[in-house]
PDB file of C-alpha atoms in Angstrom:
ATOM      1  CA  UNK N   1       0.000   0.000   0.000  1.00 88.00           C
ATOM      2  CA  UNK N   2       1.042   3.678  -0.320  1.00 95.00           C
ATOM      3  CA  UNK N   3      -0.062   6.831   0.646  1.00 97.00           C
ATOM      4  CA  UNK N   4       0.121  10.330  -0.971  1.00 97.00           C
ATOM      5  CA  UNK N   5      -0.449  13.602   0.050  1.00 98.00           C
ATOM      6  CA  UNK N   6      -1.229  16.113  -2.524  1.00 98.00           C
ATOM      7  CA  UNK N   7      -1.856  20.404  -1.644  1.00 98.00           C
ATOM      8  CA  UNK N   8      -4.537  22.311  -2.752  1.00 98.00           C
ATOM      9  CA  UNK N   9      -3.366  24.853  -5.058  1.00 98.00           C
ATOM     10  CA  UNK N  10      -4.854  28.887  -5.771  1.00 98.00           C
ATOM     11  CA  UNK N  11      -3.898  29.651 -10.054  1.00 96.00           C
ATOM     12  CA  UNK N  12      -3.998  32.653 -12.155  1.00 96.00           C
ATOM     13  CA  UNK N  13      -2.949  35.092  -9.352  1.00 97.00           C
ATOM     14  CA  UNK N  14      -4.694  37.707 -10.830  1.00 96.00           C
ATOM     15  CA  UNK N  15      -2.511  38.475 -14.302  1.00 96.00           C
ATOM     16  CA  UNK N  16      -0.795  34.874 -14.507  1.00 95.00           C
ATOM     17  CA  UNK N  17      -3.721  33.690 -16.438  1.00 94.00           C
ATOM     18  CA  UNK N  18      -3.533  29.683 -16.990  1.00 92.00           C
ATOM     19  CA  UNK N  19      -0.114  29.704 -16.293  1.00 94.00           C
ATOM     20  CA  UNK N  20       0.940  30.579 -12.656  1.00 97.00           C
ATOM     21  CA  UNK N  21      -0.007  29.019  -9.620  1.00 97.00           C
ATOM     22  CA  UNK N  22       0.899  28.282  -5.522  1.00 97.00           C
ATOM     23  CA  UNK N  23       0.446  25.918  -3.222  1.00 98.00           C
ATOM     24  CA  UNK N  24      -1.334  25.909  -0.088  1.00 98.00           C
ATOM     25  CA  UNK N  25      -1.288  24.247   3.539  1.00 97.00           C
ATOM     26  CA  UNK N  26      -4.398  22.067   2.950  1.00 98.00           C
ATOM     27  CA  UNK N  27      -4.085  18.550   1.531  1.00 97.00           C
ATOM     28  CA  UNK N  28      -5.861  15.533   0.157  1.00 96.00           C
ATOM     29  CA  UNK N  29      -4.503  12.601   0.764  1.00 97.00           C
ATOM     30  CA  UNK N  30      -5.221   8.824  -0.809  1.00 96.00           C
ATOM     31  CA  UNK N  31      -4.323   5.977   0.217  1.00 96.00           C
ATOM     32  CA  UNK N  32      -3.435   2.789  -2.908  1.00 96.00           C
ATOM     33  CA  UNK N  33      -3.442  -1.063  -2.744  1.00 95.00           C
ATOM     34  CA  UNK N  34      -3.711  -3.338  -5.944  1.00 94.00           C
ATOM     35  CA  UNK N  35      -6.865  -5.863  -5.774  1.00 94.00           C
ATOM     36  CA  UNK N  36      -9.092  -7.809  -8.192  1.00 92.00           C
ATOM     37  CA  UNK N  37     -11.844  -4.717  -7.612  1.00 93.00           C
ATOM     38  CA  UNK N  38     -12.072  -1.278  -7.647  1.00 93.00           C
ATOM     39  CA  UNK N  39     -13.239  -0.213  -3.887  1.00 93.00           C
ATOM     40  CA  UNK N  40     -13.506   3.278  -3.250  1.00 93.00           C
ATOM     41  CA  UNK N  41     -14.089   4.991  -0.281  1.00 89.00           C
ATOM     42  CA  UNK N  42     -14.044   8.059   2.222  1.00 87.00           C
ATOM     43  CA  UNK N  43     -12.378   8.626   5.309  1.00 86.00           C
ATOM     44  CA  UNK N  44     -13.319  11.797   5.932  1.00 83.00           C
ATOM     45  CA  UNK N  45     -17.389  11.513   5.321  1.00 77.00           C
ATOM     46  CA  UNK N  46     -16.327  13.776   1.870  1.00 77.00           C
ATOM     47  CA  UNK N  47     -18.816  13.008  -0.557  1.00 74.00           C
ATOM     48  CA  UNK N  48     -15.968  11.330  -3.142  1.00 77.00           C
ATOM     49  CA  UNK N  49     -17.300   9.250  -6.260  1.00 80.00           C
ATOM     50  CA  UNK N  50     -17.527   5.314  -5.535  1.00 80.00           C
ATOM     51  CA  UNK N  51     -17.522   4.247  -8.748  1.00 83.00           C
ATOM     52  CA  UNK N  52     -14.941   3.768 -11.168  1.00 85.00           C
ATOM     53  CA  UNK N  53     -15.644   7.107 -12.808  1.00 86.00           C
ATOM     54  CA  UNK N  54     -13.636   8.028 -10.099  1.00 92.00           C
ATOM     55  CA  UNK N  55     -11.245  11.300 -10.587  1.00 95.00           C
ATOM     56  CA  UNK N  56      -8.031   9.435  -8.790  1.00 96.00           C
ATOM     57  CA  UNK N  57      -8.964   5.959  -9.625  1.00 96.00           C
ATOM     58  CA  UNK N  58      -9.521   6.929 -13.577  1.00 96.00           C
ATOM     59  CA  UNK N  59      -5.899   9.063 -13.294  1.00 97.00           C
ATOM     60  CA  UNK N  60      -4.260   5.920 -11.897  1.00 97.00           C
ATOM     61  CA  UNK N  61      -5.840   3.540 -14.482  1.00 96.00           C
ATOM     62  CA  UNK N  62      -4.781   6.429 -17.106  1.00 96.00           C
ATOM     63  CA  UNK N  63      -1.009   5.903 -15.437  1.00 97.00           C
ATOM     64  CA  UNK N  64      -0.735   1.996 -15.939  1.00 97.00           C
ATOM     65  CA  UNK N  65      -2.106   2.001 -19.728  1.00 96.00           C
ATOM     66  CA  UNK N  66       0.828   4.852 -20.203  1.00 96.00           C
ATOM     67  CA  UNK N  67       3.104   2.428 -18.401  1.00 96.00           C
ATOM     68  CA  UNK N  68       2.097  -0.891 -20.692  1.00 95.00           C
ATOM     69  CA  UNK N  69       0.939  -2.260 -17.138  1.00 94.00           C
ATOM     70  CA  UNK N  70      -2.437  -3.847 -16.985  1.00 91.00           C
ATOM     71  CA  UNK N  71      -4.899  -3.134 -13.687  1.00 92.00           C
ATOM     72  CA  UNK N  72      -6.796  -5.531 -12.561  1.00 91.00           C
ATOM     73  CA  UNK N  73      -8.272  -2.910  -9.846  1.00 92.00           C
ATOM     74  CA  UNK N  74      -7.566  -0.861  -6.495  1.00 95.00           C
ATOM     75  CA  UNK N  75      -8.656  -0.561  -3.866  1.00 95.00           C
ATOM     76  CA  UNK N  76      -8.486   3.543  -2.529  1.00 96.00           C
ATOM     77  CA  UNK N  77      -9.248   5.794   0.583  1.00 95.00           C
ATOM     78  CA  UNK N  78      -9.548   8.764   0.558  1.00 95.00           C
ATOM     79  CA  UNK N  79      -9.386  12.135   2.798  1.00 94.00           C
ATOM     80  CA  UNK N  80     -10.823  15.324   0.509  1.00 93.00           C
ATOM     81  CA  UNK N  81     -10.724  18.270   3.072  1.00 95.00           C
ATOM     82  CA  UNK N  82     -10.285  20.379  -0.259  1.00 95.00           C
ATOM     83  CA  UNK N  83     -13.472  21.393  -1.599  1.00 93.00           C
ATOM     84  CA  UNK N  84     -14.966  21.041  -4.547  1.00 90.00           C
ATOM     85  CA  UNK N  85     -15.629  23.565  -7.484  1.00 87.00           C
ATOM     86  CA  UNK N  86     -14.245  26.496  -5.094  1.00 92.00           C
ATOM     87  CA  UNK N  87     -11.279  27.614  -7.022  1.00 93.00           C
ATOM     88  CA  UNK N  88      -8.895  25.778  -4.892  1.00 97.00           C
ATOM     89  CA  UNK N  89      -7.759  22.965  -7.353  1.00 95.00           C
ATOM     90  CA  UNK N  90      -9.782  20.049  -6.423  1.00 94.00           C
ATOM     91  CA  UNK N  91      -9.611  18.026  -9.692  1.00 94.00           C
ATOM     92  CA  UNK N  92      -5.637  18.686 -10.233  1.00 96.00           C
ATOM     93  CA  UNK N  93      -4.931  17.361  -6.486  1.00 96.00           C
ATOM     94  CA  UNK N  94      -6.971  13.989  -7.739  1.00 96.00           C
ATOM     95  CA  UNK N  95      -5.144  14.241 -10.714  1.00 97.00           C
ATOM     96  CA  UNK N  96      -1.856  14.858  -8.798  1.00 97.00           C
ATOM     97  CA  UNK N  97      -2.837  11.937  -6.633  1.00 97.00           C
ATOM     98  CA  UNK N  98      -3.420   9.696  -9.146  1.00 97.00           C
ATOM     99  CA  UNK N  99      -0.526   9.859 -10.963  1.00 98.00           C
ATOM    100  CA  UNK N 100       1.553   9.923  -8.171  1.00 97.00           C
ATOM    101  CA  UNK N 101       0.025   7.110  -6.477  1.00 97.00           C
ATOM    102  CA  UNK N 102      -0.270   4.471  -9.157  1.00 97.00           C
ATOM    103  CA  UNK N 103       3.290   5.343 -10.367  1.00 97.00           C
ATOM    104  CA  UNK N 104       4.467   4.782  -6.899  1.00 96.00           C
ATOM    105  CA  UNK N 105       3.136   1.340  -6.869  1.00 96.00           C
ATOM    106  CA  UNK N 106       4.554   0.838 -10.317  1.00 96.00           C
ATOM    107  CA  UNK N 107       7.799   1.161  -8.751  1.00 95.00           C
ATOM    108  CA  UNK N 108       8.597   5.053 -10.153  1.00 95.00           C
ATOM    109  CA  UNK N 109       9.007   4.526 -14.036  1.00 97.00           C
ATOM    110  CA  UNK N 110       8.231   7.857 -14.284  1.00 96.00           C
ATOM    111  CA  UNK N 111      10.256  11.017 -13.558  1.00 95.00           C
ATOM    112  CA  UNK N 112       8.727  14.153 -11.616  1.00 92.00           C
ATOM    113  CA  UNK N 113       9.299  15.756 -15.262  1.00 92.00           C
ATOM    114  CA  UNK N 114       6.849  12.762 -16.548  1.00 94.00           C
ATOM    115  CA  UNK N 115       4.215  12.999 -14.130  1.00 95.00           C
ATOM    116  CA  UNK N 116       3.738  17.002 -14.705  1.00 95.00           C
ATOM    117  CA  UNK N 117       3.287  16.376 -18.341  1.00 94.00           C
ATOM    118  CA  UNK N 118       0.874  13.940 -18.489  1.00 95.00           C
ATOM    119  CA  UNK N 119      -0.980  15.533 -15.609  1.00 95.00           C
ATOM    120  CA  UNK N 120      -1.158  18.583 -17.571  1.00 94.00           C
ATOM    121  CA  UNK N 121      -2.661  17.124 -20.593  1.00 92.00           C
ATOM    122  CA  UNK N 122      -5.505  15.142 -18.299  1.00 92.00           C
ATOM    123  CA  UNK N 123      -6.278  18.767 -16.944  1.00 89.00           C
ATOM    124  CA  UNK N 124      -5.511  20.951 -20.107  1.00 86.00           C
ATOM    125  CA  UNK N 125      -3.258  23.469 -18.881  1.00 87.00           C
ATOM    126  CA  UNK N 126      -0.091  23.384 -15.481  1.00 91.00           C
ATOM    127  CA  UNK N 127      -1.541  26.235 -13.243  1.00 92.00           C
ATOM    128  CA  UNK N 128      -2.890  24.124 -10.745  1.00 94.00           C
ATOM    129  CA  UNK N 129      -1.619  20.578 -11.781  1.00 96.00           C
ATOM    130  CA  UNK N 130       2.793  22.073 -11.506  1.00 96.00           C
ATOM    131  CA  UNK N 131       1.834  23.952  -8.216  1.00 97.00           C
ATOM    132  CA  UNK N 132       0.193  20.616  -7.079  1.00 97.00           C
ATOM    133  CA  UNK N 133       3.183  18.177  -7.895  1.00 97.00           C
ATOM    134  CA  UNK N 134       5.969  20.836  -6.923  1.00 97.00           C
ATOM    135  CA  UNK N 135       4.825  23.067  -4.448  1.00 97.00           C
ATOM    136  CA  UNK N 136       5.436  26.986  -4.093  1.00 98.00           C
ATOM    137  CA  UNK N 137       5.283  29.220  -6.290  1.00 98.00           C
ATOM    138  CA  UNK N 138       5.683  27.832  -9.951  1.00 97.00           C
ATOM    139  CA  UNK N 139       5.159  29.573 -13.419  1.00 97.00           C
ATOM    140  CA  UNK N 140       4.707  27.489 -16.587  1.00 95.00           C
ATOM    141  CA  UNK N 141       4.485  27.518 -20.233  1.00 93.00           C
ATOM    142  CA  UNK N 142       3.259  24.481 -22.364  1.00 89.00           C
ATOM    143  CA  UNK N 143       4.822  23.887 -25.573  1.00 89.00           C
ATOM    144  CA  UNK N 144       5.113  21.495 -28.078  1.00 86.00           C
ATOM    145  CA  UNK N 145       3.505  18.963 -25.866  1.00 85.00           C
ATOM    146  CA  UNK N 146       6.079  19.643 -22.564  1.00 88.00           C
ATOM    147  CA  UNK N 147       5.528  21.825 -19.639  1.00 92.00           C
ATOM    148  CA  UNK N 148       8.015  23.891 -18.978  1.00 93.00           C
ATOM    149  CA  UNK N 149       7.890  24.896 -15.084  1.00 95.00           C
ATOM    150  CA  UNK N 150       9.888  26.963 -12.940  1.00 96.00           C
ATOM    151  CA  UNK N 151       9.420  27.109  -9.008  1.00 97.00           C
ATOM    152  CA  UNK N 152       9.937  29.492  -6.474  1.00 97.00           C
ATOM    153  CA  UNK N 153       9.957  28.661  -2.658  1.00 97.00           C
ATOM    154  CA  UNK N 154       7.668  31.139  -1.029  1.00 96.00           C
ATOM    155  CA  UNK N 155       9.401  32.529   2.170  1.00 89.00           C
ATOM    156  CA  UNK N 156       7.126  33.009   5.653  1.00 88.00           C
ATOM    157  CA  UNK N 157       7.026  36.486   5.382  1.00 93.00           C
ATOM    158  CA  UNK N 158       3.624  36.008   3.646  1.00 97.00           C
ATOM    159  CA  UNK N 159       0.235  34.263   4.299  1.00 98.00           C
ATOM    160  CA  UNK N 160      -2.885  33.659   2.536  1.00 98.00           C
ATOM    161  CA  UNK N 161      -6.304  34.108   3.679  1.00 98.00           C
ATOM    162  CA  UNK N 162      -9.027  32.558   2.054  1.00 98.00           C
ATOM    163  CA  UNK N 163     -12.522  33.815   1.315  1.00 98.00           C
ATOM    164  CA  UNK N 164     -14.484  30.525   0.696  1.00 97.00           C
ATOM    165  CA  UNK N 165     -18.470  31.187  -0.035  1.00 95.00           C
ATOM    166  CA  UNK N 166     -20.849  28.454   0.655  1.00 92.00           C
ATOM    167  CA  UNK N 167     -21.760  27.639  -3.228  1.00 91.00           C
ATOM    168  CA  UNK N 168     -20.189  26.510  -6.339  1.00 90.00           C
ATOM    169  CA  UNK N 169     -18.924  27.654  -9.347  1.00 88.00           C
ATOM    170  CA  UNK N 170     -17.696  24.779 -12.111  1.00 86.00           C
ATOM    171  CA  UNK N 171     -14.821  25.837 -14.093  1.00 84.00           C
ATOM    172  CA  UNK N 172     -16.916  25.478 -17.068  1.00 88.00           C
ATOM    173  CA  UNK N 173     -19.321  28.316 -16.058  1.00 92.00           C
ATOM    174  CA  UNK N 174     -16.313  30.291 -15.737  1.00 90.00           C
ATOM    175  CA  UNK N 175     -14.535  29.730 -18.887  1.00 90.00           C
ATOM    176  CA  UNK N 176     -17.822  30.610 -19.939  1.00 93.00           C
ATOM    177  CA  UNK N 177     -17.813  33.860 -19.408  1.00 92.00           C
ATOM    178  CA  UNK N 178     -14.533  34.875 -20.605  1.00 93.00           C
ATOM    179  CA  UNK N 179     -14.793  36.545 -23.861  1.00 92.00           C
ATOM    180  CA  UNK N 180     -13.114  34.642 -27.248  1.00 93.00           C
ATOM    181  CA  UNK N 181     -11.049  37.401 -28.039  1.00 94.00           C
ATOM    182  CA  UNK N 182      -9.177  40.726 -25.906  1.00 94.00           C
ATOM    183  CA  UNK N 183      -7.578  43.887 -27.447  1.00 96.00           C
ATOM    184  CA  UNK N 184      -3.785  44.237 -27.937  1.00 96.00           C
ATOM    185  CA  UNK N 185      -3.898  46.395 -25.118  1.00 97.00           C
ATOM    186  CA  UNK N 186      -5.183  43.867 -22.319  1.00 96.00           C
ATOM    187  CA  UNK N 187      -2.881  41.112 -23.669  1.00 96.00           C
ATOM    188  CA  UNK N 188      -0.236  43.657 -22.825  1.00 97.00           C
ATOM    189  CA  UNK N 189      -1.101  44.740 -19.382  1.00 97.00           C
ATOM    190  CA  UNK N 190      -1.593  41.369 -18.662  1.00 96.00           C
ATOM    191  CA  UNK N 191       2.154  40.105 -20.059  1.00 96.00           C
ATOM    192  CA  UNK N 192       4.020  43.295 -18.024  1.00 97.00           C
ATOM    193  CA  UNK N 193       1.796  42.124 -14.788  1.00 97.00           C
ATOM    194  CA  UNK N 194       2.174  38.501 -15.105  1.00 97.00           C
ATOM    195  CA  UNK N 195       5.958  39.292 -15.841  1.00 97.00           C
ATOM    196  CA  UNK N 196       6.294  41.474 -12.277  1.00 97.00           C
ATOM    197  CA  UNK N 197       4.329  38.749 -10.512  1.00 97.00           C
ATOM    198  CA  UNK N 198       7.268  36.094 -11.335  1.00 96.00           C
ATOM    199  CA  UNK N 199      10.064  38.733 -10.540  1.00 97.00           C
ATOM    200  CA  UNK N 200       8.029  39.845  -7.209  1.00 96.00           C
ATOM    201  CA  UNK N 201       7.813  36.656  -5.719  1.00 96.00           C
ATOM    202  CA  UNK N 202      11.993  35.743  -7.245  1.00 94.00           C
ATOM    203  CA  UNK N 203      13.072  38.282  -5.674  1.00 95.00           C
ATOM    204  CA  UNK N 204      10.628  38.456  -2.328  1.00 95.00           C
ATOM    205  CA  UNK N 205       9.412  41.874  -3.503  1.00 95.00           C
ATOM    206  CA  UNK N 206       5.965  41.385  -2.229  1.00 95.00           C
ATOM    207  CA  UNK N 207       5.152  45.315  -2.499  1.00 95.00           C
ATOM    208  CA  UNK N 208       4.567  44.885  -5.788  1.00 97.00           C
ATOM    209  CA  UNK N 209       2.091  42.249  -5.730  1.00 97.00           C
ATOM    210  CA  UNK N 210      -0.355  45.250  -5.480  1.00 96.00           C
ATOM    211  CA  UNK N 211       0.655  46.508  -9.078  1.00 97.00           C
ATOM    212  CA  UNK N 212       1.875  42.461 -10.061  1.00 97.00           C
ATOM    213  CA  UNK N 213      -2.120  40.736  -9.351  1.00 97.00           C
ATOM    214  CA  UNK N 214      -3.621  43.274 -11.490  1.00 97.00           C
ATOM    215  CA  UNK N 215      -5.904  41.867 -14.456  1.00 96.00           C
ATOM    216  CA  UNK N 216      -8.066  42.574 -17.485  1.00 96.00           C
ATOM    217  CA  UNK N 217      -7.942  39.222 -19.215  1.00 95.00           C
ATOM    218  CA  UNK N 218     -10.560  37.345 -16.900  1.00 96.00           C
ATOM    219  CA  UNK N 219     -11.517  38.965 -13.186  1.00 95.00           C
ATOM    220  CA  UNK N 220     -13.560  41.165 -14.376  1.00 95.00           C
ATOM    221  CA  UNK N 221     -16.027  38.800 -15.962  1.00 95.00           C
ATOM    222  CA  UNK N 222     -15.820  36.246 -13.276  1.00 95.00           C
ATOM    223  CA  UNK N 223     -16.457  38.329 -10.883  1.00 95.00           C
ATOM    224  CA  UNK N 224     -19.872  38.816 -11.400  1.00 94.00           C
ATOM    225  CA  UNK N 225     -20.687  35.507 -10.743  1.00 95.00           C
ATOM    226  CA  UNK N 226     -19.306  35.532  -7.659  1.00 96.00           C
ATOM    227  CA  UNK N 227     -21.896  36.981  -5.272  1.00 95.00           C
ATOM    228  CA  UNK N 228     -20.851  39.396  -2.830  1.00 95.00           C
ATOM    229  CA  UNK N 229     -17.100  38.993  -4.640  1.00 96.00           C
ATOM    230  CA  UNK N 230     -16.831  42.944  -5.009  1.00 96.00           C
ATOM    231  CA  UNK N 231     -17.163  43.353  -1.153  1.00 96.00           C
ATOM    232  CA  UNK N 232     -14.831  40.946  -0.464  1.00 97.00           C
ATOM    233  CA  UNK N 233     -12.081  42.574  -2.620  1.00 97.00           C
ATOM    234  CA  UNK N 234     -12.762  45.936  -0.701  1.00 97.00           C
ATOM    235  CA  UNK N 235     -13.089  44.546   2.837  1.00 97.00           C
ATOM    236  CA  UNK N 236      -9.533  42.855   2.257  1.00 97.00           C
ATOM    237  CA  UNK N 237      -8.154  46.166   0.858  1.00 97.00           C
ATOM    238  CA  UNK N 238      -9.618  48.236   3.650  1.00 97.00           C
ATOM    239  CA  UNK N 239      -7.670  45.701   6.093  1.00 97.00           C
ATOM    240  CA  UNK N 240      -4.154  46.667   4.587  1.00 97.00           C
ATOM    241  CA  UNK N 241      -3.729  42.997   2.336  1.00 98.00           C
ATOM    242  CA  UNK N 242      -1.080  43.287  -0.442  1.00 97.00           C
ATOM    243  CA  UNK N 243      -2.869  41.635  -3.041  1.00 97.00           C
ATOM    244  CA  UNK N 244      -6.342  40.370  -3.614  1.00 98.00           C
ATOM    245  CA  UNK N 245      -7.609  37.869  -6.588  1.00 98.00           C
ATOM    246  CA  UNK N 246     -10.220  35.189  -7.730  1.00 97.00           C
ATOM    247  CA  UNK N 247      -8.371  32.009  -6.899  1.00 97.00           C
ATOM    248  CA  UNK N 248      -7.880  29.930  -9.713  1.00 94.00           C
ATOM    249  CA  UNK N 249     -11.853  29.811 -11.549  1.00 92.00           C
ATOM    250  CA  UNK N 250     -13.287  31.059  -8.272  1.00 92.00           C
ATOM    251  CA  UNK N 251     -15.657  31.354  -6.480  1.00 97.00           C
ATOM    252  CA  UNK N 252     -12.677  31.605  -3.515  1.00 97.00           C
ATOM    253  CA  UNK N 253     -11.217  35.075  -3.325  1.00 98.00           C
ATOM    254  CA  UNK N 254      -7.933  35.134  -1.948  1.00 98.00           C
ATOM    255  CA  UNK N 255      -5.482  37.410  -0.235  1.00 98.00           C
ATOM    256  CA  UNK N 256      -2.134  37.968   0.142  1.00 98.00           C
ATOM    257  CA  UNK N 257      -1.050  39.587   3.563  1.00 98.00           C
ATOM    258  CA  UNK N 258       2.186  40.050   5.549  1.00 97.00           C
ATOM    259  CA  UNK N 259       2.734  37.425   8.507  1.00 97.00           C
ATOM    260  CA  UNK N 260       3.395  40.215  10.947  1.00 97.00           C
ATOM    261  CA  UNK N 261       0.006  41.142  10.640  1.00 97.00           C
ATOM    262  CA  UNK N 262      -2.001  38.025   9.851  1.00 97.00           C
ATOM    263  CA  UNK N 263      -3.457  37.932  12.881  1.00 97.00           C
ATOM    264  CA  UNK N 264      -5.349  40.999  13.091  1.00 98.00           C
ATOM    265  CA  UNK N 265      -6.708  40.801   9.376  1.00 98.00           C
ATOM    266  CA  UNK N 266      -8.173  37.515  10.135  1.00 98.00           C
ATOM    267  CA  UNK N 267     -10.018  38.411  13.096  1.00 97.00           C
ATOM    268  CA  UNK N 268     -11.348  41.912  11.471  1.00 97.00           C
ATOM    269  CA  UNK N 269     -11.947  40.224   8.823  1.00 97.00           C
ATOM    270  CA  UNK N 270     -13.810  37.431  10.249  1.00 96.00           C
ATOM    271  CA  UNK N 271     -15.666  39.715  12.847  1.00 96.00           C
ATOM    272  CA  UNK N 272     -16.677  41.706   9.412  1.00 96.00           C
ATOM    273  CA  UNK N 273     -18.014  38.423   7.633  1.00 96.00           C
ATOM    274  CA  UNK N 274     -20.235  37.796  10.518  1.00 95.00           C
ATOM    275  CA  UNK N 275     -21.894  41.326  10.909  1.00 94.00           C
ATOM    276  CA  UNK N 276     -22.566  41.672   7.388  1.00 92.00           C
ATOM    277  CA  UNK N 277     -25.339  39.816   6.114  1.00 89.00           C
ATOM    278  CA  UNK N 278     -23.918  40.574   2.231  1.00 88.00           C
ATOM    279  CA  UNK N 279     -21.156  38.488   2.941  1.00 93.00           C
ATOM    280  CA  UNK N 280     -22.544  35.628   5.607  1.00 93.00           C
ATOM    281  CA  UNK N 281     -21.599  32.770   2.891  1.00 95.00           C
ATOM    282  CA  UNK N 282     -17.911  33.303   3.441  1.00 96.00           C
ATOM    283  CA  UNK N 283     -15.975  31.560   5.868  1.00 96.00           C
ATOM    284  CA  UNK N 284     -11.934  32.503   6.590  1.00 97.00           C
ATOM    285  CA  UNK N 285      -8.921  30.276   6.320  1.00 97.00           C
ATOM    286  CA  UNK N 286      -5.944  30.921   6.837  1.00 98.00           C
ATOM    287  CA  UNK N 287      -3.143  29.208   4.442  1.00 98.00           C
ATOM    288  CA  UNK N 288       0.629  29.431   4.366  1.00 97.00           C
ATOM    289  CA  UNK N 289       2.880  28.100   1.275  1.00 97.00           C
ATOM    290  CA  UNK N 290       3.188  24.276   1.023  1.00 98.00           C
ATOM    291  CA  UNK N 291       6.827  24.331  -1.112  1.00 97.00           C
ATOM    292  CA  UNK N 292       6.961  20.458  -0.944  1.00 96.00           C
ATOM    293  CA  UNK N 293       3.711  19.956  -3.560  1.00 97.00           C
ATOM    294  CA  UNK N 294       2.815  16.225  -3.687  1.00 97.00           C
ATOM    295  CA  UNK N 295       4.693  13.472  -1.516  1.00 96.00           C
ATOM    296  CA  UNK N 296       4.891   9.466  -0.989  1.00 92.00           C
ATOM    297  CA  UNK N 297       4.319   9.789   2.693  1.00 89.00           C
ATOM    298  CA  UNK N 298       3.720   6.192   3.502  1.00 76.00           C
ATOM    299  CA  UNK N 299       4.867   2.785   1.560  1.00 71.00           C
ATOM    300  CA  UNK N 300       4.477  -0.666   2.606  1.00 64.00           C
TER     301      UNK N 300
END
């Protein structure tokens, strides 16, 4: 048997549209053993698919057909404290867990470099998927059929504070509602942002995350579908964070804020959640940087 642990991930960070991402302190894990079945289940009560249309079983299956090996089945458990369809990469951590998982009990044919490539093309682009498998702070580029991925270990001087509402949004309502094509002049603010964003967190210059998050290529027409999103953005700029984006398709907001005052944002902002009944569906967490991304953390 082995078990892997996999982070939940926030992409885009406001101007690195579909192609940078972080990890965060929350994790799935999933736990693997060969058998003549597929048996699925939750530890955690999570309401994970039994079947074998299974995100993590299907990955694995996906991993021993690349591998020549055939499956005869597997049996896998499950811990999902990442929720679903909230912008906090879900699918890639199955994905992530999947692929990590079956080639564990494979015996490791495939390299790190492996597993991010085929992960990306079973999610369609690496902002969540790299972030997932390397942890940090990772910017990508795929090309030619190879992901190209550069990480950056986030340093503590920075947390993250989640906005999490109480509803859905599937990434397909959100790609949705992006327009098919932006001027020359968006694709350019974007591309000088998204460039200051990678340089910002290089070089630990997190003052310019306020200037680096800025976007015109997709926040403005998700937001809208995010109820109560514009209050959200203006209660965590009235309480001093650096930065303040849809996290990955939404509908989580999240914000970047200094560790030496974490503390008291959470609590205003939490106290502010409660006593306004525009913004009752959020809840607060409070995330630091995972910079391991996925891990074997038990093999027998």
């Amino acid at each position: 048997m082995v078990t892997v642990s996999v982070p939940a991930t926030s992409a885009n960070i406001g101007s690195g549209f579909d192609s940078c991402g972080l990890a965060l302190s929350l994790h799935n894990t999933a736990a693997f053993e060969e058998c003549d079945s597929v048996e699925i289940s939750s530890s955690d009560g999570s309401q994970a698919p039994c079947t074998p249309g299974n995100l993590v079983y299907r990955t694995a299956k996906e991993v021993y057909a690349l591998c020549g090996q055939r499956l005869r089945g597997l049996r896998i458990v499950q811990t999902n404290p990442i929720p679903m369809a909230r912008g906090l990469g879900s699918s890639s951590a199955c994905i992530a867990a999947g692929i990590l998982g079956a080639n564990a009990l494979l015996g490791g044919p495939l390299t790190r470099e492996d597993m991010l490539t085929f992960a990306t093309k079973l999610e369609g682009h690496p902002d969540n998927v790299a972030p997932a498998l390397l942890g940090g702070f990772v910017v990508s580029a795929y090309d030619g059929g190879k992901v190209y991925s550069l990480k950056k270990t986030i340093a503590p001087g920075i947390v993250f504070m989640a906005f999490v509402p109480d509803f859905k949004l599937l990434t397909e309502r959100a790609r949705a509602a992006l327009p098919k094509t932006v001027s020359h002049a968006d694709a350019v603010y974007n591309l000088s942002r998204a460039a200051l964003l990678a340089t910002a967190f290089c070089e630990e210059r997190y003052d310019f995350l306020p200037v680096a998050t800025r976007d015109s290529l997709h926040q403005q027409y998700r937001l809208p579908l995010i109820e109560g999103g514009e209050a959200v953005f203006a209660l965590a700029d009235g309480l001093g964070a650096l930065a303040t984006f849809i996290s990955g398709a939404g509908p989580t907001i999240l914000s970047v804020v200094r560790t030496a005052e974490a503390n008291v944002f959470f609590e205003r902002a939490r106290q502010a959640l409660a006593s306004d009944a525009e913004l009752s569906h959020f809840s607060l967490r409070r995330f630091t940087a995972d910079n391991e991304g996925a891990k074997l953390v038990e093999a027998s």
